[in-house]
Short mmCIF file of C-alpha atoms and ligand atoms in Angstrom, two decimals:
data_model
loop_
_atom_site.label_atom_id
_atom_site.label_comp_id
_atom_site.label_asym_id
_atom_site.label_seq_id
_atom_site.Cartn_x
_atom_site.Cartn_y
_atom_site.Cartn_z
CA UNK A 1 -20.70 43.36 69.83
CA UNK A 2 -22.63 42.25 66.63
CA UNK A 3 -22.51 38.99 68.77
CA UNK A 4 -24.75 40.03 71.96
CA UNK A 5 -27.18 41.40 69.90
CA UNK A 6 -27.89 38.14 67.84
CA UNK A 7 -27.93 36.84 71.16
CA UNK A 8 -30.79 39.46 72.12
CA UNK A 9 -32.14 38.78 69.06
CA UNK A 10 -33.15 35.04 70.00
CA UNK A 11 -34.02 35.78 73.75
CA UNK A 12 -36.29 38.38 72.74
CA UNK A 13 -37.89 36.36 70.41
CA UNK A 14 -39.31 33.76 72.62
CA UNK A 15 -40.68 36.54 74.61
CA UNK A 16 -44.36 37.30 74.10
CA UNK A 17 -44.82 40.78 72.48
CA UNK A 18 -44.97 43.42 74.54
CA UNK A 19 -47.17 46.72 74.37
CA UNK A 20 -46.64 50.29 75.00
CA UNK A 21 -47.81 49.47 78.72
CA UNK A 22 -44.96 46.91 79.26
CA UNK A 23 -42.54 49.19 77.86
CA UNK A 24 -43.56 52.22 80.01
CA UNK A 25 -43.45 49.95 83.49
CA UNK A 26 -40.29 49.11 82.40
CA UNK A 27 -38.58 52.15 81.93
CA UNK A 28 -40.38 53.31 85.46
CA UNK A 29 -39.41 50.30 86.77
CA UNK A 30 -35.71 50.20 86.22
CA UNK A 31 -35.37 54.30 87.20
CA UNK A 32 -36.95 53.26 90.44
CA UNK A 33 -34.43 50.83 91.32
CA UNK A 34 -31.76 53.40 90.23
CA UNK A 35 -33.18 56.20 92.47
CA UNK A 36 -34.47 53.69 95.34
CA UNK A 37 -37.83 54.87 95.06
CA UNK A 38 -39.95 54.64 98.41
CA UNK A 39 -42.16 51.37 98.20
CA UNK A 40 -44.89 52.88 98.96
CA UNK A 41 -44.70 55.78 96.36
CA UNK A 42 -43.81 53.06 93.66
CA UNK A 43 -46.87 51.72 94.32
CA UNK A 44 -49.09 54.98 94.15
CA UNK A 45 -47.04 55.75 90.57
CA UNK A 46 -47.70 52.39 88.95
CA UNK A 47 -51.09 52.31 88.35
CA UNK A 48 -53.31 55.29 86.83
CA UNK A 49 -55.93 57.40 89.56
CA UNK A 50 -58.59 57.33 87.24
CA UNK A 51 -59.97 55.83 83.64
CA UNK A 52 -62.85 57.33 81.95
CA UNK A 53 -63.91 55.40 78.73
CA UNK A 54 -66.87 56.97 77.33
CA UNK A 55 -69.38 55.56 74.88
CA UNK A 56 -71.30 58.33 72.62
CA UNK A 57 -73.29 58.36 69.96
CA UNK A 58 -72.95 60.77 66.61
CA UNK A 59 -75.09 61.77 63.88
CA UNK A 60 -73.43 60.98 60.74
CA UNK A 61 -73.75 63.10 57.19
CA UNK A 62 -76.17 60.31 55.91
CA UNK A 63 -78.47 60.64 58.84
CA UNK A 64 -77.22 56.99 60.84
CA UNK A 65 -76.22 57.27 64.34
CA UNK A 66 -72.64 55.76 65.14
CA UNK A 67 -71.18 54.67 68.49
CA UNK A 68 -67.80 55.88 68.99
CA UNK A 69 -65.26 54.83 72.39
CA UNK A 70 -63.40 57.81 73.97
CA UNK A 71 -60.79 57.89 76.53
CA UNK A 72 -59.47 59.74 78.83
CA UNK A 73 -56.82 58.05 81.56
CA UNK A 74 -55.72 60.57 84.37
CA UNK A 75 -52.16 58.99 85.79
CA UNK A 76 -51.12 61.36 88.45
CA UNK A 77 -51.58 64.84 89.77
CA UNK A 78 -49.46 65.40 92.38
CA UNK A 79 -48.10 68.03 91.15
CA UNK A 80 -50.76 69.69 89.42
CA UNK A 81 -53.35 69.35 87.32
CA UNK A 82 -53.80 66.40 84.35
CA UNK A 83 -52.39 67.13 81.48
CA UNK A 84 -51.56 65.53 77.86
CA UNK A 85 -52.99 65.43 74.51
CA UNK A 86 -56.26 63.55 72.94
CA UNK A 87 -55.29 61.63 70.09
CA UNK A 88 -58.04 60.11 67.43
CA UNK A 89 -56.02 57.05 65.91
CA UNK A 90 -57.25 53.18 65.65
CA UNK A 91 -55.00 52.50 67.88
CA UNK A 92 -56.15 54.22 71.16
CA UNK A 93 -57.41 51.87 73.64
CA UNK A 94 -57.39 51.81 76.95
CA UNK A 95 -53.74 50.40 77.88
CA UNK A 96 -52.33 53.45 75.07
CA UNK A 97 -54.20 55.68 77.16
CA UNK A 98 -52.49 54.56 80.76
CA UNK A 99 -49.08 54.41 79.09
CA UNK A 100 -49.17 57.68 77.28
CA UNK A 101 -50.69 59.17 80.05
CA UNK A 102 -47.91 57.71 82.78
CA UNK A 103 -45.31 58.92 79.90
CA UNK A 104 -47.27 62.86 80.36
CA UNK A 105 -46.38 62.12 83.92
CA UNK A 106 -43.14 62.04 83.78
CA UNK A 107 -42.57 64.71 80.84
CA UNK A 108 -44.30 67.18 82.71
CA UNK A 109 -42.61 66.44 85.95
CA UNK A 110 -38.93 66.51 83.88
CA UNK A 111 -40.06 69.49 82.40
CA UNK A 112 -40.75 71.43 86.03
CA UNK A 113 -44.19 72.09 85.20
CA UNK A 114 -46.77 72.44 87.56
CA UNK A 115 -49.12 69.23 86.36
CA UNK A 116 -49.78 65.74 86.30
CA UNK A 117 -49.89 63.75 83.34
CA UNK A 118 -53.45 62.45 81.28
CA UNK A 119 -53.77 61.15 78.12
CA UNK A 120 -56.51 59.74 75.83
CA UNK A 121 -58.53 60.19 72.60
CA UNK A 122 -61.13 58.44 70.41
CA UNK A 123 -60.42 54.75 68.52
CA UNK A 124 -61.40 55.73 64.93
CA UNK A 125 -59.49 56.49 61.48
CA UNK A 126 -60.15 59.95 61.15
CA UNK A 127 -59.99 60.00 57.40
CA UNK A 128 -63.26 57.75 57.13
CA UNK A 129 -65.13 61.18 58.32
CA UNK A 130 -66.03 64.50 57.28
CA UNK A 131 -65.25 67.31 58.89
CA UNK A 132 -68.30 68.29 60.08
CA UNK A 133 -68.26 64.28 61.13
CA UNK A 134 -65.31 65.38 63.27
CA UNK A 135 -66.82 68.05 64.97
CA UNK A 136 -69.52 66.58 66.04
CA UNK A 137 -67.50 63.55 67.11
CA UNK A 138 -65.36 66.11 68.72
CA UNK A 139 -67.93 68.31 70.41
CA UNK A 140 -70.01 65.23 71.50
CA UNK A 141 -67.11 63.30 73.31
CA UNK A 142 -66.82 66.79 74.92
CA UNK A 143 -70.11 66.74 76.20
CA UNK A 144 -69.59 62.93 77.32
CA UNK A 145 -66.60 63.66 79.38
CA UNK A 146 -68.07 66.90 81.26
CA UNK A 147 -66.31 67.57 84.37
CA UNK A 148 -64.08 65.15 84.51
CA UNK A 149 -61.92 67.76 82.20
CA UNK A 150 -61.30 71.43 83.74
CA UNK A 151 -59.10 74.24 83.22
CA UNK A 152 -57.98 73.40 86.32
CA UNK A 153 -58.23 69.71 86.89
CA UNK A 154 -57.27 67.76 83.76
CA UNK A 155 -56.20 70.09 80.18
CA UNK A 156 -56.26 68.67 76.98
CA UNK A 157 -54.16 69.21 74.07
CA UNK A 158 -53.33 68.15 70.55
CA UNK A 159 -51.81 65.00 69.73
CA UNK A 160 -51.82 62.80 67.01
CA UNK A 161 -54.24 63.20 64.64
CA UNK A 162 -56.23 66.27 66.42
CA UNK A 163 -54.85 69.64 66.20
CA UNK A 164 -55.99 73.21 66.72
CA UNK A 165 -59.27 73.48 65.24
CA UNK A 166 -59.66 69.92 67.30
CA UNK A 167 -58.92 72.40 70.73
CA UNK A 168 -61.33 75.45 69.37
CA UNK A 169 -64.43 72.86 69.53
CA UNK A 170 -63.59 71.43 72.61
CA UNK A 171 -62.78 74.85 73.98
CA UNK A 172 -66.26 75.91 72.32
CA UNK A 173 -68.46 73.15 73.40
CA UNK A 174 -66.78 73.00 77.46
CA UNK A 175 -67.37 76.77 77.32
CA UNK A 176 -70.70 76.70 76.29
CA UNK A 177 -72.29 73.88 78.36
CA UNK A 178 -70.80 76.38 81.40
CA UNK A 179 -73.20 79.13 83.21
CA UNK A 180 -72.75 82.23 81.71
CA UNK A 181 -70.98 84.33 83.67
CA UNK A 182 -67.79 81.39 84.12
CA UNK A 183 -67.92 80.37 80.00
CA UNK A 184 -64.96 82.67 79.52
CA UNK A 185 -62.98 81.99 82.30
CA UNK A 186 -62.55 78.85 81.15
CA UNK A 187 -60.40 79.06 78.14
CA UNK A 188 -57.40 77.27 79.69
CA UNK A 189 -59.37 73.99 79.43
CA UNK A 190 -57.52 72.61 76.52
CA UNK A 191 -54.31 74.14 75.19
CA UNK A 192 -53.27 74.27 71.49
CA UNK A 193 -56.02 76.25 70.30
CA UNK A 194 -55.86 78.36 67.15
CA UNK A 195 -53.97 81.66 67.52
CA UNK A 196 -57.05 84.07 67.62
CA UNK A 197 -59.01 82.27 70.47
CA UNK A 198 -56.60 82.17 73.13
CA UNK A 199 -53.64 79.62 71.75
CA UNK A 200 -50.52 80.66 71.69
CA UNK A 201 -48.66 82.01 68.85
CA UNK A 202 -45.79 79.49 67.99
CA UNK A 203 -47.69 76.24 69.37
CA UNK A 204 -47.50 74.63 66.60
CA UNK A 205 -44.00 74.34 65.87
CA UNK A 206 -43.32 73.97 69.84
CA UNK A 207 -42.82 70.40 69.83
CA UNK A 208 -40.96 70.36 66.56
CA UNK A 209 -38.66 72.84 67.77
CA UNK A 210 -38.15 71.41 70.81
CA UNK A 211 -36.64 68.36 69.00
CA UNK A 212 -34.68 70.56 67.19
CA UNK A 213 -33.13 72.01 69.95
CA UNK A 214 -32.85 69.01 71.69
CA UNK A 215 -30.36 67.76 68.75
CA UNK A 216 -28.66 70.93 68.40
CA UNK A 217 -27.57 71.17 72.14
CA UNK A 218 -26.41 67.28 71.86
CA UNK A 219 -24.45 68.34 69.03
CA UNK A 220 -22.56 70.95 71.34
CA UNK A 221 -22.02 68.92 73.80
CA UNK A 222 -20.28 66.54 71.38
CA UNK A 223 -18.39 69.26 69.12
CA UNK A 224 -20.62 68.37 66.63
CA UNK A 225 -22.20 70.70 63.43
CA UNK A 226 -25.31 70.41 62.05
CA UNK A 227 -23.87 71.61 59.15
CA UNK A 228 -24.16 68.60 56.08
CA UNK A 229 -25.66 66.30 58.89
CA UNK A 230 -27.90 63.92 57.28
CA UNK A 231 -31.15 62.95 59.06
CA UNK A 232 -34.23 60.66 58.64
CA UNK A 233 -37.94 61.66 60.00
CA UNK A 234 -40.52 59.22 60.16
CA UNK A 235 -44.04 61.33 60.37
CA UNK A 236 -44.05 64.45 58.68
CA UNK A 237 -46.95 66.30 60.96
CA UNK A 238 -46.62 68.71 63.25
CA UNK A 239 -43.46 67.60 64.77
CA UNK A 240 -41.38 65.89 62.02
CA UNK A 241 -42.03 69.01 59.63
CA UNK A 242 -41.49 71.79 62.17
CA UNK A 243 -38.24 69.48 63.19
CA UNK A 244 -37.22 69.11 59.58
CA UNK A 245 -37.51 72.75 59.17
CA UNK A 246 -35.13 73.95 61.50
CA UNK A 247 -32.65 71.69 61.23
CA UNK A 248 -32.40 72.38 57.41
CA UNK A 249 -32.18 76.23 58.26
CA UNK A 250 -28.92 74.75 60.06
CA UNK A 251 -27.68 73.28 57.26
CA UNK A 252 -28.91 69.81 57.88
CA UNK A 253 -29.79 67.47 55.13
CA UNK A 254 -33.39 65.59 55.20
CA UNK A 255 -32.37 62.27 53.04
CA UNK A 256 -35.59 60.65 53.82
CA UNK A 257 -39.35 60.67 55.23
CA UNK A 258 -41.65 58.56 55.85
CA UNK A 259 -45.69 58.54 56.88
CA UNK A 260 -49.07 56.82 56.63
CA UNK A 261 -49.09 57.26 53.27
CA UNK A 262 -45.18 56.38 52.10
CA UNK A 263 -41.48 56.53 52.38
CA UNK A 264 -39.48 58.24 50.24
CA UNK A 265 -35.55 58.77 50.18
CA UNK A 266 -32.84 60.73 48.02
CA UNK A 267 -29.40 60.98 49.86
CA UNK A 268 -28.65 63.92 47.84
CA UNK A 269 -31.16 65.88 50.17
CA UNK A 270 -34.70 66.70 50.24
CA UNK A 271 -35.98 70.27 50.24
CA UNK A 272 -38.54 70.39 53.22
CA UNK A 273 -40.23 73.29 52.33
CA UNK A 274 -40.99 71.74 48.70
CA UNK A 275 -42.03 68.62 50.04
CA UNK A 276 -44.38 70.00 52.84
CA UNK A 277 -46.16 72.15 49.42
CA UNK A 278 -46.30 68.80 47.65
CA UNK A 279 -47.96 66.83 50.62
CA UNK A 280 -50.51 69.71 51.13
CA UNK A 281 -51.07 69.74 47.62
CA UNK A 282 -51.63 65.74 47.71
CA UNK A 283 -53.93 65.20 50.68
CA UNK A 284 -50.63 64.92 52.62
CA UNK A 285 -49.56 62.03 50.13
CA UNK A 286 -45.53 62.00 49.14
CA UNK A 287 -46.33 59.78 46.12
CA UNK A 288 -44.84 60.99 43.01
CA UNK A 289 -42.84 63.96 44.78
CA UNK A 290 -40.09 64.21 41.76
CA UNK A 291 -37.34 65.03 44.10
CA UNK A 292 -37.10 61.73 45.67
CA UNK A 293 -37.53 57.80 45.48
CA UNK A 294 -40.04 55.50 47.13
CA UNK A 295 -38.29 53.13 49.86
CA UNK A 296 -39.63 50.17 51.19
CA UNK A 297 -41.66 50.50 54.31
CA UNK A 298 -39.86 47.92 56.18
CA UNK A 299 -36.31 49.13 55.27
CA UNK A 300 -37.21 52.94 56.45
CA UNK A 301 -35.18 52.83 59.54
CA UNK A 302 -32.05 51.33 58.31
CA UNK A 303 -31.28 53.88 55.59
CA UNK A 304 -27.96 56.12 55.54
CA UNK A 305 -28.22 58.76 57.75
CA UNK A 306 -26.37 60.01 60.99
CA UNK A 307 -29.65 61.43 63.14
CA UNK A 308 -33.07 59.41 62.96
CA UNK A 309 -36.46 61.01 64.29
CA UNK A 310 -39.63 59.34 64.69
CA UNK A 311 -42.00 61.26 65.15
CA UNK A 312 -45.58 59.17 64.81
CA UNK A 313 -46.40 56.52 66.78
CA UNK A 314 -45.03 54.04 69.48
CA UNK A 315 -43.69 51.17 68.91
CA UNK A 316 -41.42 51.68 65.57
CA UNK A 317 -37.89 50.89 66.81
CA UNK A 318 -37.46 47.67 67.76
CA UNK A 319 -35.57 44.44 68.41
CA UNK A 320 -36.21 43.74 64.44
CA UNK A 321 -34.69 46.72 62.55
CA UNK A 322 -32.54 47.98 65.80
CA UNK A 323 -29.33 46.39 65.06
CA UNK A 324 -29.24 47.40 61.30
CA UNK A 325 -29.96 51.40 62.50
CA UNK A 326 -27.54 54.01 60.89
CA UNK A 327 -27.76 56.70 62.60
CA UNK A 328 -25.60 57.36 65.67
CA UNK A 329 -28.22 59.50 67.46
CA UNK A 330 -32.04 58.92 67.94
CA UNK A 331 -33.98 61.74 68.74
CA UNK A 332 -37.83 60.52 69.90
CA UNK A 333 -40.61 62.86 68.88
CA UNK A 334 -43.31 60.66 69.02
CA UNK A 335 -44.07 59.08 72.54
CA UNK A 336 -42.98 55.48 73.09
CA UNK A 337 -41.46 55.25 69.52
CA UNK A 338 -38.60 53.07 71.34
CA UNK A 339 -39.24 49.69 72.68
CA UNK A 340 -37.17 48.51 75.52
CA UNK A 341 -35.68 45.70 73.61
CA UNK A 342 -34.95 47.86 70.73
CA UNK A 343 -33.56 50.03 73.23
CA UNK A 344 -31.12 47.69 74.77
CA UNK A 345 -29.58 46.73 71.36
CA UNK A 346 -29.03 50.16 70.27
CA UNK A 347 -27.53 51.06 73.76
CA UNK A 348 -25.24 48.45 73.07
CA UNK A 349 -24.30 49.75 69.90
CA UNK A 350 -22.94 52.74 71.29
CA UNK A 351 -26.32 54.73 69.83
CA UNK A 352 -27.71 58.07 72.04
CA UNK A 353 -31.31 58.35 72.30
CA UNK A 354 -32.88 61.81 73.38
CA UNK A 355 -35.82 60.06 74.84
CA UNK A 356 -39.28 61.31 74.28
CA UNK A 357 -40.50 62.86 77.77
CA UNK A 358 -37.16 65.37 77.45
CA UNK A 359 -37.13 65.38 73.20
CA UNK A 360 -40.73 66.20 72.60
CA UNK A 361 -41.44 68.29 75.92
CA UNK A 362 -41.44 71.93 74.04
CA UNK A 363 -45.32 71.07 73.22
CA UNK A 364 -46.29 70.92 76.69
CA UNK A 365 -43.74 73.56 77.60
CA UNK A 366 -46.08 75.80 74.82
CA UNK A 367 -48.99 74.47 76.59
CA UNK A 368 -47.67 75.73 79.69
CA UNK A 369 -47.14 79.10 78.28
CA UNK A 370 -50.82 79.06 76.80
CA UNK A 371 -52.50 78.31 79.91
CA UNK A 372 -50.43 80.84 82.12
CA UNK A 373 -51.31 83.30 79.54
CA UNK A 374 -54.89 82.50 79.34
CA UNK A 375 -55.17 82.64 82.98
CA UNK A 376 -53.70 85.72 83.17
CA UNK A 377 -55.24 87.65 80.05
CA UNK A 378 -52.18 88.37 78.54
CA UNK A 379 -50.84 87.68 74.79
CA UNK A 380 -47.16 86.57 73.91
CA UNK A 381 -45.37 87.54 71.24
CA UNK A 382 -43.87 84.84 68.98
CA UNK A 383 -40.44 86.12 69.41
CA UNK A 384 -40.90 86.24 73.66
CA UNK A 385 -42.34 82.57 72.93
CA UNK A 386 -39.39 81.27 71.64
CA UNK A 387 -36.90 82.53 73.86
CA UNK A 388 -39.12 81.11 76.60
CA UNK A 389 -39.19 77.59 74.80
CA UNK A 390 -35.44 77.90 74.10
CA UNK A 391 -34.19 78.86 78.02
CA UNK A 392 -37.02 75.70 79.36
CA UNK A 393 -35.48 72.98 76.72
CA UNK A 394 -31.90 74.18 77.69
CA UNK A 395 -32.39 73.68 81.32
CA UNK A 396 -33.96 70.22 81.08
CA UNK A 397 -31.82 69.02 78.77
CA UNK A 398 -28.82 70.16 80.83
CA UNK A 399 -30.02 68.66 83.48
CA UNK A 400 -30.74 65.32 82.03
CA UNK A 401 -27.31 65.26 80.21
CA UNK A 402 -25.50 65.85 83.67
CA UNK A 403 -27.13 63.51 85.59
CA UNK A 404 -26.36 60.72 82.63
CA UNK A 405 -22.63 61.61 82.92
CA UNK A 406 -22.55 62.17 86.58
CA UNK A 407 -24.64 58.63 87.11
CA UNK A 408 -23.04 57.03 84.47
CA UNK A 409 -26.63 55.75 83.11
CA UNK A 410 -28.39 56.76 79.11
CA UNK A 411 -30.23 59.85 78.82
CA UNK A 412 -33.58 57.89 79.63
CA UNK A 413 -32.93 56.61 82.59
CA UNK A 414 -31.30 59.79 84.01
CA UNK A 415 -34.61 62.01 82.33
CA UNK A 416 -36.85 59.15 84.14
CA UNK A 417 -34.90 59.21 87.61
CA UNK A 418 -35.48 63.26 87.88
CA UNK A 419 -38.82 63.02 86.66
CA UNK A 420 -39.74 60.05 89.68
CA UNK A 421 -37.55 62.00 92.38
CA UNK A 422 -39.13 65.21 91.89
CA UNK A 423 -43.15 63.41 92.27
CA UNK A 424 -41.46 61.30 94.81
CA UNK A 425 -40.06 64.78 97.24
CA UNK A 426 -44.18 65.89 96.45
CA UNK A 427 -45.64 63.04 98.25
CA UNK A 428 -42.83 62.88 101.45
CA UNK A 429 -44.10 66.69 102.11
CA UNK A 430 -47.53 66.20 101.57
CA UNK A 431 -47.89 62.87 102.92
CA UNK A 432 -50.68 60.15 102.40
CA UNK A 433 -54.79 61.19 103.13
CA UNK A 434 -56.05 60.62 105.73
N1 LIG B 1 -49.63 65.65 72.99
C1 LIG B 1 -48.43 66.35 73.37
C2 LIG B 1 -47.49 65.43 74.13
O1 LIG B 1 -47.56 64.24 74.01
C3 LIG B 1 -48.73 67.65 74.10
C4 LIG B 1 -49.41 67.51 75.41
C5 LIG B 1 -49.85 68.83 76.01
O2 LIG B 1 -49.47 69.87 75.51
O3 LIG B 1 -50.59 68.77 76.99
O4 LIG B 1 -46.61 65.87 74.80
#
C-alpha cells in the first residue's frame, strides 16, 4: 500500500502543477468514460457558454478611483437557469470561475434542481476595504454586469467571502436600475439575501447542515455514531461553523480548526460555540483562544482525527499531505478542496470522500427554496425549511451511495456520472439548434 503511494508520490511530481480547471476536466472526464457519454454532448459540456469579465471603476473613502476585475462564467443551462455563488477572494480569475462554475453544473444537476451552473466574483482581498468600499464595489460590479444576470437567466448567491448583506446590494442595485413597475418582481435575482428582504430563513446554516447531514447518513450506512467522533474543519465561516455546530449537538468532538488567520488544536475537544464568540470577538482571529494550541499550518491536515472537513478553498488536499491524512472519511465543503492526485492516494488508502457537488449542495438546495418562494410570494418557516433540506440531502445522497455500490466506483465518480446522465437525457430530447 504505503508502497504505491511513494510511487504516486514521484510520478506526480514530475508532473507540472495542475489548477482547479485540470482537476474539474478530470473528474468530468473520467465519469464520461464511465457513463459513455455521447461525443457530441461531451463536447457541448467541456467548455463554458459564456465568460463575462468586467472591468469597473470605484470611488474609494480617500476620494481615488480604483479599477477592480469581476467575473462571471455561465457553464451550462440546459436545465435551467445559471446558477452559483460570487466569491471576492485574490484568487478568482478567470479559469476559478469556469471550474467552479462547471462544478455548479454538476451540483445542481445531482441535486435535481431546475438550473445550470455559473460562478464568478471579484479578484481583491476584501479586508483591504471598508465597508462602504464593499458596497460600492458590490453595487458597481452590479451595474457592470446588467443583464447578463436575471432572476431568471443566471442567480447569484453567496460564496466565499460575500454573504447576505453582499445579496441585499446586489438585490438593491439590479432592482433599482429596473422600470418601476418590474423592480419588485425581481427579487429572485440573487439568493442568500438577509431574512427580512426576501432570503430565506435558515440559509445560512444550509450548506453547513448539509455537510452535516451528509456525514451523519454515511455514518448509518456504516453502523457508525457520531457520538465521541473526533473531527477536523479547516474554514470556520459559514459552512465549517454551521457544520461544527451540529455535529457537536451529536456528540461529536471538534479537536481542531483552522482559517486565514490560524490553526489551532486540543484533542481533548473544542467547544464550538465558545470559539465562534472568541473569533467574533477577535475580528474572526483564533489567536490566543485559551482552550486550545496553535498547530503548524502545514501539519493541519495530518492531525488525529477520524472525519476531516475543508471547508475554504480548492486545492488543500493534495499529493503532499494526502498519504499522512488521519481521518478515515473526508467530507468536502468547500468546492474543489480535493485534487485528483490527492484523490487517488487517499482512494487507495481505503479513505471515503463525500465529494463537494453532493456534500455542500444544501446551499443551493436553500437557494432553491428562496427563489421558489420569492417567485411565489410566500414565506417558509425555519422548521418547514429544514425538513425540506433534510428529505433533498437524503435523496441525493441515497442515490449517490447506491450507484457507488451498485457500480462499484467512489462516491465522486458515481455523484459525477448522475449529474452528466441527467444533462446528457436534456439534450437527446431537446436536440441541437437549428
Ligand atoms: N456558493 C454556493 C455553492 O458553491 C451556493 C451557490 C448557490 O446557492 O447558488 O454551492
Amino acid at each position: 500500500m504505503t508502497i504505491v503511494t511513494a510511487d504516486l508520490k514521484e510520478a506526480f511530481k514530475k508532473a507540472p502543477i495542475k489548477g482547479m480547471m485540470d482537476n474539474v476536466m478530470e473528474q468530468f472526464n473520467s465519469a464520461a468514460d464511465q457513463i459513455n457519454l455521447h461525443p457530441n454532448i461531451r463536447k457541448i459540456l467541456s467548455i463554458t457558454n459564456n465568460e463575462i469579465i468586467v472591468n469597473f471603476p470605484v470611488k474609494m473613502d480617500n476620494g481615488d478611483v480604483e479599477i477592480f476585475t469581476g467575473y462571471r462564467v455561465q457553464h451550462n443551462n440546459a436545465l435551467g437557469p445559471y446558477k452559483g455563488g460570487l466569491r471576492y477572494h485574490p484568487t478568482v480569475d478567470i479559469d476559478a470561475a469556469r471550474a467552479l462554475a462547471m462544478w455548479m453544473t454538476w451540483k445542481t444537476s445531482l441535486a435535481g434542481l431546475p438550473y445550470g451552473g455559473g460562478k464568478g466574483g471579484i479578484k481583491l482581498d476584501p479586508t483591504r476595504y471598508s465597508k462602504g468600499e464593499l458596497e460600492r464595489i458590490t453595487r458597481r460590479f452590479t451595474f457592470a454586469l446588467a443583464d447578463n444576470i436575471g432572476p431568471e437567466h443566471d442567480i447569484p448567491a453567496p460564496d466565499v467571502n460575500t454573504n447576505s448583506q453582499t445579496m441585499a446590494w446586489i438585490a438593491d442595485t439590479y432592482m433599482s436600475t429596473r422600470p418601476p413597475a418590474e423592480r419588485t418582481a425581481n427579487q429572485h435575482v440573487v439568493t442568500g439575501k438577509p431574512d427580512g428582504i426576501g432570503g430565506l430563513e435558515g440559509r445560512d446554516r444550509a450548506t453547513g447542515y448539509g455537510v452535516y447531514l451528509s456525514i451523519k447518513f454515511w455514518a448509518e450506512k456504516n453502523n457508525k455514531s457520531l457520538e465521541g467522533t473526533k473531527f477536523i474543519v479547516q474554514g470556520f465561516g459559514n459552512v465549517g461553523y454551521w457544520a461544527a455546530h451540529f455535529l457537536e449537538k451529536d456528540g461529536a468532538k471538534l479537536v481542531a480548526v483552522q482559517d486565514a488567520f490560524g490553526s489551532v488544536q486540543n484533542q481533548e475537544g473544542i467547544n464550538v460555540e465558545d470559539l465562534f464568540k472568541y473569533s467574533q470577538i477577535n475580528d474572526g482571529s483564533f489567536g490566543g483562544f485559551p482552550n486550545a494550541k496553535p498547530v503548524d499550518k502545514n501539519k493541519f491536515f495530518t492531525l488525529d482525527c477520524d472525519i476531516c472537513i475543508p471547508a475554504a478553498l480548492g486545492n488543500q488536499i493534495t499529493i503532499e499531505n494526502a498519504p499522512q491524512i488521519k481521518a478515515s472519511l473526508i467530507a468536502e465543503g468547500a468546492n474543489g478542496p480535493t485534487n485528483v492526485e490527492g484523490e487517488k492516494v487517499l482512494l487507495e488508502r481505503g479513505i471515503t470522500i463525500i465529494p463537494d457537488i453532493l456534500c455542500n449542495s444544501g446551499g443551493v438546495v436553500g437557494s432553491y427554496f428562496e427563489w421558489l418562494q420569492n417567485r411565489n410570494g410566500e414565506l417558509w418557516q425555519l422548521d418547514e425549511v429544514m425538513v425540506k433540506l433534510h428529505k433533498k440531502m437524503k435523496e441525493s445522497f441515497d442515490k449517490v451511495y447506491d450507484y457507488s455500490k451498485k457500480e462499484d466506483v467512489d462516491m465522486r465518480t458515481a455523484a459525477f456520472c448522475i449529474a452528466i446522465e441527467r444533462i446528457e437525457k436534456a439534450y437527446i430530447q431537446r436536440g441541437i439548434f437549428p
